[in-house]
Amino acid sequence: MGAQLLHLAAAETYYQFNSFEGLPWPTTSNETKQRFGPAMKLGDAGRRLVKGHELSFYVETLHEVRERTLAELRKRNDDWLMAIDEDWGWDRPTTSASGSMSASMSPIILDRLTFT
């Protein structure tokens, strides 16, 4: 369970760099790579470094990362939220004859893009 919590914190951290700073994932700091890399990959290093902590360590790490996400989102408006990263590897949204938009993204994003 701790590995899953730390993996969520790691994934969110890498998305923060990409979303808020426009940095590709490989260009994150060495500190970030050391702290979250093993939890992101969950390979041999992850199995060694991620386990063995108290539950509070995992929960507090996830809370810290989430607080940064929320602070960054507070700085942005709806236009930023609805902008599409043209460099990301997904299909572009398209408008149907009924005027609704769709995209090959997650159902949550797809819900946001569907207008009635």
Short mmCIF file of N, CA and C in Angstrom, two decimals:
data_model
loop_
_atom_site.label_atom_id
_atom_site.label_comp_id
_atom_site.label_asym_id
_atom_site.label_seq_id
_atom_site.Cartn_x
_atom_site.Cartn_y
_atom_site.Cartn_z
N MET A 1 0.82 -1.18 0.00
CA MET A 1 0.00 0.00 0.00
C MET A 1 0.87 1.25 0.00
N GLY A 2 1.94 1.22 0.76
CA GLY A 2 2.85 2.37 0.80
C GLY A 2 3.46 2.64 -0.56
N ALA A 3 3.82 1.60 -1.29
CA ALA A 3 4.39 1.78 -2.62
C ALA A 3 3.39 2.45 -3.56
N GLN A 4 2.13 2.07 -3.45
CA GLN A 4 1.10 2.69 -4.29
C GLN A 4 0.95 4.17 -3.96
N LEU A 5 0.93 4.52 -2.67
CA LEU A 5 0.81 5.92 -2.27
C LEU A 5 2.01 6.73 -2.76
N LEU A 6 3.21 6.17 -2.61
CA LEU A 6 4.40 6.90 -3.05
C LEU A 6 4.46 6.98 -4.58
N HIS A 7 3.96 5.95 -5.25
CA HIS A 7 3.90 5.99 -6.72
C HIS A 7 2.96 7.10 -7.18
N LEU A 8 1.82 7.25 -6.51
CA LEU A 8 0.89 8.34 -6.84
C LEU A 8 1.56 9.70 -6.64
N ALA A 9 2.28 9.85 -5.54
CA ALA A 9 2.99 11.11 -5.28
C ALA A 9 4.06 11.36 -6.34
N ALA A 10 4.75 10.32 -6.76
CA ALA A 10 5.78 10.47 -7.78
C ALA A 10 5.17 10.87 -9.12
N ALA A 11 4.12 10.19 -9.53
CA ALA A 11 3.48 10.51 -10.81
C ALA A 11 2.96 11.94 -10.80
N GLU A 12 2.36 12.36 -9.70
CA GLU A 12 1.85 13.73 -9.61
C GLU A 12 3.00 14.74 -9.66
N THR A 13 4.12 14.41 -9.04
CA THR A 13 5.28 15.31 -9.07
C THR A 13 5.78 15.50 -10.50
N TYR A 14 5.90 14.42 -11.24
CA TYR A 14 6.37 14.54 -12.62
C TYR A 14 5.37 15.29 -13.48
N TYR A 15 4.09 15.09 -13.25
CA TYR A 15 3.07 15.87 -13.97
C TYR A 15 3.15 17.35 -13.60
N GLN A 16 3.50 17.66 -12.36
CA GLN A 16 3.67 19.06 -11.97
C GLN A 16 4.75 19.73 -12.80
N PHE A 17 5.88 19.07 -12.92
CA PHE A 17 6.97 19.64 -13.73
C PHE A 17 6.52 19.87 -15.16
N ASN A 18 5.85 18.90 -15.72
CA ASN A 18 5.41 19.01 -17.11
C ASN A 18 4.32 20.05 -17.27
N SER A 19 3.33 20.03 -16.41
CA SER A 19 2.17 20.90 -16.55
C SER A 19 2.42 22.34 -16.13
N PHE A 20 3.10 22.52 -15.01
CA PHE A 20 3.25 23.87 -14.46
C PHE A 20 4.51 24.57 -14.94
N GLU A 21 5.54 23.81 -15.27
CA GLU A 21 6.80 24.41 -15.68
C GLU A 21 7.15 24.13 -17.13
N GLY A 22 6.37 23.28 -17.77
CA GLY A 22 6.63 22.96 -19.17
C GLY A 22 7.89 22.15 -19.39
N LEU A 23 8.35 21.47 -18.35
CA LEU A 23 9.58 20.69 -18.46
C LEU A 23 9.27 19.25 -18.84
N PRO A 24 9.99 18.72 -19.81
CA PRO A 24 9.84 17.28 -20.09
C PRO A 24 10.30 16.47 -18.88
N TRP A 25 9.72 15.32 -18.69
CA TRP A 25 10.03 14.52 -17.51
C TRP A 25 11.51 14.24 -17.32
N PRO A 26 12.27 13.94 -18.36
CA PRO A 26 13.68 13.62 -18.12
C PRO A 26 14.51 14.80 -17.61
N THR A 27 13.98 16.03 -17.68
CA THR A 27 14.77 17.19 -17.29
C THR A 27 14.53 17.61 -15.84
N THR A 28 13.85 16.82 -15.06
CA THR A 28 13.63 17.17 -13.67
C THR A 28 14.96 17.12 -12.91
N SER A 29 14.99 17.74 -11.76
CA SER A 29 16.23 17.84 -10.98
C SER A 29 16.69 16.47 -10.49
N ASN A 30 17.97 16.39 -10.19
CA ASN A 30 18.51 15.15 -9.63
C ASN A 30 17.85 14.83 -8.29
N GLU A 31 17.54 15.87 -7.52
CA GLU A 31 16.87 15.67 -6.23
C GLU A 31 15.51 14.99 -6.44
N THR A 32 14.76 15.46 -7.44
CA THR A 32 13.46 14.86 -7.73
C THR A 32 13.63 13.44 -8.22
N LYS A 33 14.60 13.22 -9.08
CA LYS A 33 14.84 11.87 -9.59
C LYS A 33 15.21 10.90 -8.47
N GLN A 34 16.04 11.37 -7.53
CA GLN A 34 16.43 10.51 -6.41
C GLN A 34 15.26 10.24 -5.48
N ARG A 35 14.45 11.28 -5.24
CA ARG A 35 13.34 11.14 -4.30
C ARG A 35 12.19 10.32 -4.87
N PHE A 36 11.85 10.59 -6.15
CA PHE A 36 10.64 9.99 -6.71
C PHE A 36 10.88 8.99 -7.83
N GLY A 37 12.07 8.94 -8.38
CA GLY A 37 12.35 8.02 -9.47
C GLY A 37 12.06 6.57 -9.14
N PRO A 38 12.58 6.06 -8.02
CA PRO A 38 12.30 4.66 -7.67
C PRO A 38 10.81 4.38 -7.48
N ALA A 39 10.09 5.33 -6.89
CA ALA A 39 8.65 5.14 -6.69
C ALA A 39 7.89 5.24 -8.00
N MET A 40 8.42 6.00 -8.93
CA MET A 40 7.76 6.13 -10.23
C MET A 40 7.89 4.83 -11.02
N LYS A 41 9.07 4.25 -11.01
CA LYS A 41 9.32 3.04 -11.80
C LYS A 41 8.94 1.76 -11.08
N LEU A 42 9.05 1.77 -9.75
CA LEU A 42 8.74 0.60 -8.92
C LEU A 42 9.49 -0.65 -9.37
N GLY A 43 10.72 -0.47 -9.85
CA GLY A 43 11.57 -1.60 -10.21
C GLY A 43 12.36 -2.06 -9.00
N ASP A 44 13.56 -2.60 -9.23
CA ASP A 44 14.38 -3.09 -8.13
C ASP A 44 14.69 -2.00 -7.11
N ALA A 45 15.07 -0.80 -7.60
CA ALA A 45 15.36 0.31 -6.69
C ALA A 45 14.11 0.67 -5.89
N GLY A 46 12.97 0.65 -6.53
CA GLY A 46 11.73 0.95 -5.83
C GLY A 46 11.43 -0.05 -4.74
N ARG A 47 11.67 -1.31 -5.03
CA ARG A 47 11.43 -2.34 -4.02
C ARG A 47 12.36 -2.16 -2.82
N ARG A 48 13.58 -1.66 -3.06
CA ARG A 48 14.52 -1.44 -1.95
C ARG A 48 14.20 -0.16 -1.18
N LEU A 49 13.90 0.92 -1.89
CA LEU A 49 13.80 2.23 -1.26
C LEU A 49 12.40 2.63 -0.81
N VAL A 50 11.38 2.06 -1.39
CA VAL A 50 10.02 2.50 -1.11
C VAL A 50 9.45 1.84 0.14
N LYS A 51 9.87 0.65 0.43
CA LYS A 51 9.25 -0.08 1.55
C LYS A 51 9.94 0.24 2.88
N GLY A 52 9.23 -0.10 3.96
CA GLY A 52 9.82 -0.03 5.28
C GLY A 52 9.55 1.24 6.06
N HIS A 53 8.76 2.13 5.53
CA HIS A 53 8.43 3.37 6.24
C HIS A 53 7.10 3.21 6.98
N GLU A 54 6.89 4.07 7.94
CA GLU A 54 5.59 4.13 8.61
C GLU A 54 4.56 4.67 7.62
N LEU A 55 3.30 4.33 7.81
CA LEU A 55 2.23 4.80 6.95
C LEU A 55 2.23 6.32 6.85
N SER A 56 2.54 6.99 7.94
CA SER A 56 2.53 8.47 7.95
C SER A 56 3.51 9.04 6.92
N PHE A 57 4.63 8.39 6.67
CA PHE A 57 5.60 8.85 5.67
C PHE A 57 4.95 8.93 4.29
N TYR A 58 4.25 7.88 3.92
CA TYR A 58 3.62 7.83 2.60
C TYR A 58 2.49 8.84 2.48
N VAL A 59 1.66 8.92 3.51
CA VAL A 59 0.52 9.83 3.50
C VAL A 59 1.00 11.28 3.49
N GLU A 60 2.00 11.59 4.31
CA GLU A 60 2.52 12.96 4.36
C GLU A 60 3.19 13.36 3.05
N THR A 61 3.89 12.44 2.41
CA THR A 61 4.50 12.74 1.12
C THR A 61 3.44 13.04 0.08
N LEU A 62 2.41 12.22 0.04
CA LEU A 62 1.32 12.44 -0.90
C LEU A 62 0.62 13.77 -0.61
N HIS A 63 0.41 14.07 0.65
CA HIS A 63 -0.22 15.34 1.05
C HIS A 63 0.64 16.54 0.62
N GLU A 64 1.95 16.46 0.82
CA GLU A 64 2.86 17.53 0.42
C GLU A 64 2.79 17.79 -1.09
N VAL A 65 2.82 16.72 -1.85
CA VAL A 65 2.76 16.84 -3.31
C VAL A 65 1.42 17.42 -3.74
N ARG A 66 0.34 16.94 -3.15
CA ARG A 66 -1.00 17.42 -3.50
C ARG A 66 -1.16 18.90 -3.16
N GLU A 67 -0.61 19.34 -2.05
CA GLU A 67 -0.68 20.76 -1.68
C GLU A 67 0.01 21.63 -2.73
N ARG A 68 1.13 21.16 -3.27
CA ARG A 68 1.80 21.93 -4.33
C ARG A 68 0.91 21.99 -5.57
N THR A 69 0.29 20.88 -5.93
CA THR A 69 -0.61 20.88 -7.08
C THR A 69 -1.74 21.88 -6.88
N LEU A 70 -2.36 21.86 -5.72
CA LEU A 70 -3.47 22.78 -5.46
C LEU A 70 -3.01 24.23 -5.47
N ALA A 71 -1.83 24.50 -4.91
CA ALA A 71 -1.31 25.87 -4.92
C ALA A 71 -1.06 26.35 -6.34
N GLU A 72 -0.51 25.49 -7.18
CA GLU A 72 -0.25 25.86 -8.57
C GLU A 72 -1.55 26.05 -9.35
N LEU A 73 -2.54 25.20 -9.10
CA LEU A 73 -3.81 25.34 -9.79
C LEU A 73 -4.53 26.64 -9.40
N ARG A 74 -4.36 27.07 -8.16
CA ARG A 74 -4.97 28.33 -7.72
C ARG A 74 -4.43 29.53 -8.51
N LYS A 75 -3.24 29.41 -9.06
CA LYS A 75 -2.61 30.50 -9.81
C LYS A 75 -3.13 30.57 -11.25
N ARG A 76 -3.88 29.57 -11.68
CA ARG A 76 -4.25 29.47 -13.08
C ARG A 76 -5.76 29.64 -13.28
N ASN A 77 -6.13 30.01 -14.49
CA ASN A 77 -7.54 30.24 -14.79
C ASN A 77 -8.09 29.11 -15.66
N ASP A 78 -9.36 29.21 -16.01
CA ASP A 78 -10.01 28.17 -16.80
C ASP A 78 -9.39 28.03 -18.18
N ASP A 79 -8.94 29.12 -18.78
CA ASP A 79 -8.31 29.03 -20.10
C ASP A 79 -7.08 28.14 -20.05
N TRP A 80 -6.29 28.29 -18.99
CA TRP A 80 -5.10 27.45 -18.83
C TRP A 80 -5.52 25.99 -18.67
N LEU A 81 -6.54 25.76 -17.86
CA LEU A 81 -6.99 24.40 -17.60
C LEU A 81 -7.49 23.71 -18.87
N MET A 82 -8.15 24.45 -19.72
CA MET A 82 -8.74 23.86 -20.93
C MET A 82 -7.77 23.82 -22.11
N ALA A 83 -6.60 24.43 -21.98
CA ALA A 83 -5.63 24.42 -23.07
C ALA A 83 -5.10 23.01 -23.29
N ILE A 84 -4.84 22.69 -24.52
CA ILE A 84 -4.32 21.37 -24.87
C ILE A 84 -2.84 21.49 -25.17
N ASP A 85 -2.07 20.64 -24.53
CA ASP A 85 -0.62 20.60 -24.76
C ASP A 85 -0.39 19.93 -26.10
N GLU A 86 -0.04 20.71 -27.08
CA GLU A 86 0.12 20.19 -28.45
C GLU A 86 1.29 19.21 -28.57
N ASP A 87 2.21 19.24 -27.60
CA ASP A 87 3.37 18.35 -27.67
C ASP A 87 3.11 16.99 -27.03
N TRP A 88 1.97 16.87 -26.32
CA TRP A 88 1.65 15.61 -25.66
C TRP A 88 1.20 14.60 -26.70
N GLY A 89 1.38 13.32 -26.44
CA GLY A 89 1.13 12.29 -27.44
C GLY A 89 -0.28 11.77 -27.51
N TRP A 90 -1.26 12.62 -27.52
CA TRP A 90 -2.64 12.15 -27.67
C TRP A 90 -3.25 12.74 -28.92
N ASP A 91 -4.40 12.17 -29.32
CA ASP A 91 -5.12 12.70 -30.47
C ASP A 91 -5.74 14.02 -30.11
N ARG A 92 -5.88 14.88 -31.09
CA ARG A 92 -6.48 16.19 -30.86
C ARG A 92 -8.00 16.05 -30.74
N PRO A 93 -8.64 16.89 -29.91
CA PRO A 93 -10.10 16.84 -29.83
C PRO A 93 -10.72 17.23 -31.17
N THR A 94 -11.83 16.64 -31.44
CA THR A 94 -12.54 16.96 -32.67
C THR A 94 -13.98 17.33 -32.33
N THR A 95 -14.59 18.13 -33.14
CA THR A 95 -15.97 18.54 -32.91
C THR A 95 -16.87 17.75 -33.83
N SER A 96 -17.92 17.15 -33.26
CA SER A 96 -18.84 16.36 -34.07
C SER A 96 -19.89 17.27 -34.69
N ALA A 97 -20.74 16.69 -35.52
CA ALA A 97 -21.80 17.46 -36.17
C ALA A 97 -22.76 18.07 -35.15
N SER A 98 -22.89 17.42 -33.98
CA SER A 98 -23.79 17.95 -32.96
C SER A 98 -23.14 19.09 -32.17
N GLY A 99 -21.85 19.32 -32.43
CA GLY A 99 -21.15 20.40 -31.73
C GLY A 99 -20.43 19.94 -30.48
N SER A 100 -20.53 18.65 -30.12
CA SER A 100 -19.82 18.19 -28.93
C SER A 100 -18.39 17.81 -29.31
N MET A 101 -17.49 17.97 -28.35
CA MET A 101 -16.09 17.66 -28.58
C MET A 101 -15.77 16.29 -28.00
N SER A 102 -14.82 15.63 -28.59
CA SER A 102 -14.34 14.37 -28.03
C SER A 102 -12.85 14.27 -28.26
N ALA A 103 -12.21 13.41 -27.50
CA ALA A 103 -10.77 13.22 -27.62
C ALA A 103 -10.44 11.83 -27.10
N SER A 104 -9.32 11.30 -27.53
CA SER A 104 -8.91 10.00 -27.02
C SER A 104 -8.04 10.23 -25.78
N MET A 105 -8.72 10.66 -24.72
CA MET A 105 -8.08 10.91 -23.43
C MET A 105 -8.86 10.15 -22.37
N SER A 106 -8.55 10.42 -21.13
CA SER A 106 -9.25 9.73 -20.05
C SER A 106 -10.72 10.14 -20.03
N PRO A 107 -11.59 9.32 -19.46
CA PRO A 107 -13.01 9.68 -19.36
C PRO A 107 -13.23 10.99 -18.61
N ILE A 108 -12.38 11.30 -17.64
CA ILE A 108 -12.54 12.55 -16.90
C ILE A 108 -12.30 13.74 -17.82
N ILE A 109 -11.23 13.70 -18.59
CA ILE A 109 -10.93 14.79 -19.53
C ILE A 109 -12.01 14.82 -20.59
N LEU A 110 -12.42 13.67 -21.07
CA LEU A 110 -13.46 13.61 -22.09
C LEU A 110 -14.74 14.25 -21.58
N ASP A 111 -15.08 14.01 -20.31
CA ASP A 111 -16.25 14.65 -19.72
C ASP A 111 -16.14 16.17 -19.75
N ARG A 112 -14.96 16.70 -19.45
CA ARG A 112 -14.75 18.15 -19.44
C ARG A 112 -14.87 18.74 -20.84
N LEU A 113 -14.56 17.95 -21.84
CA LEU A 113 -14.56 18.46 -23.21
C LEU A 113 -15.90 18.30 -23.91
N THR A 114 -16.84 17.63 -23.27
CA THR A 114 -18.14 17.40 -23.90
C THR A 114 -19.08 18.53 -23.49
N PHE A 115 -19.53 19.27 -24.48
CA PHE A 115 -20.43 20.39 -24.22
C PHE A 115 -21.81 20.05 -24.78
N THR A 116 -22.86 20.48 -24.09
CA THR A 116 -24.22 20.23 -24.58
C THR A 116 -24.91 21.52 -24.88
#
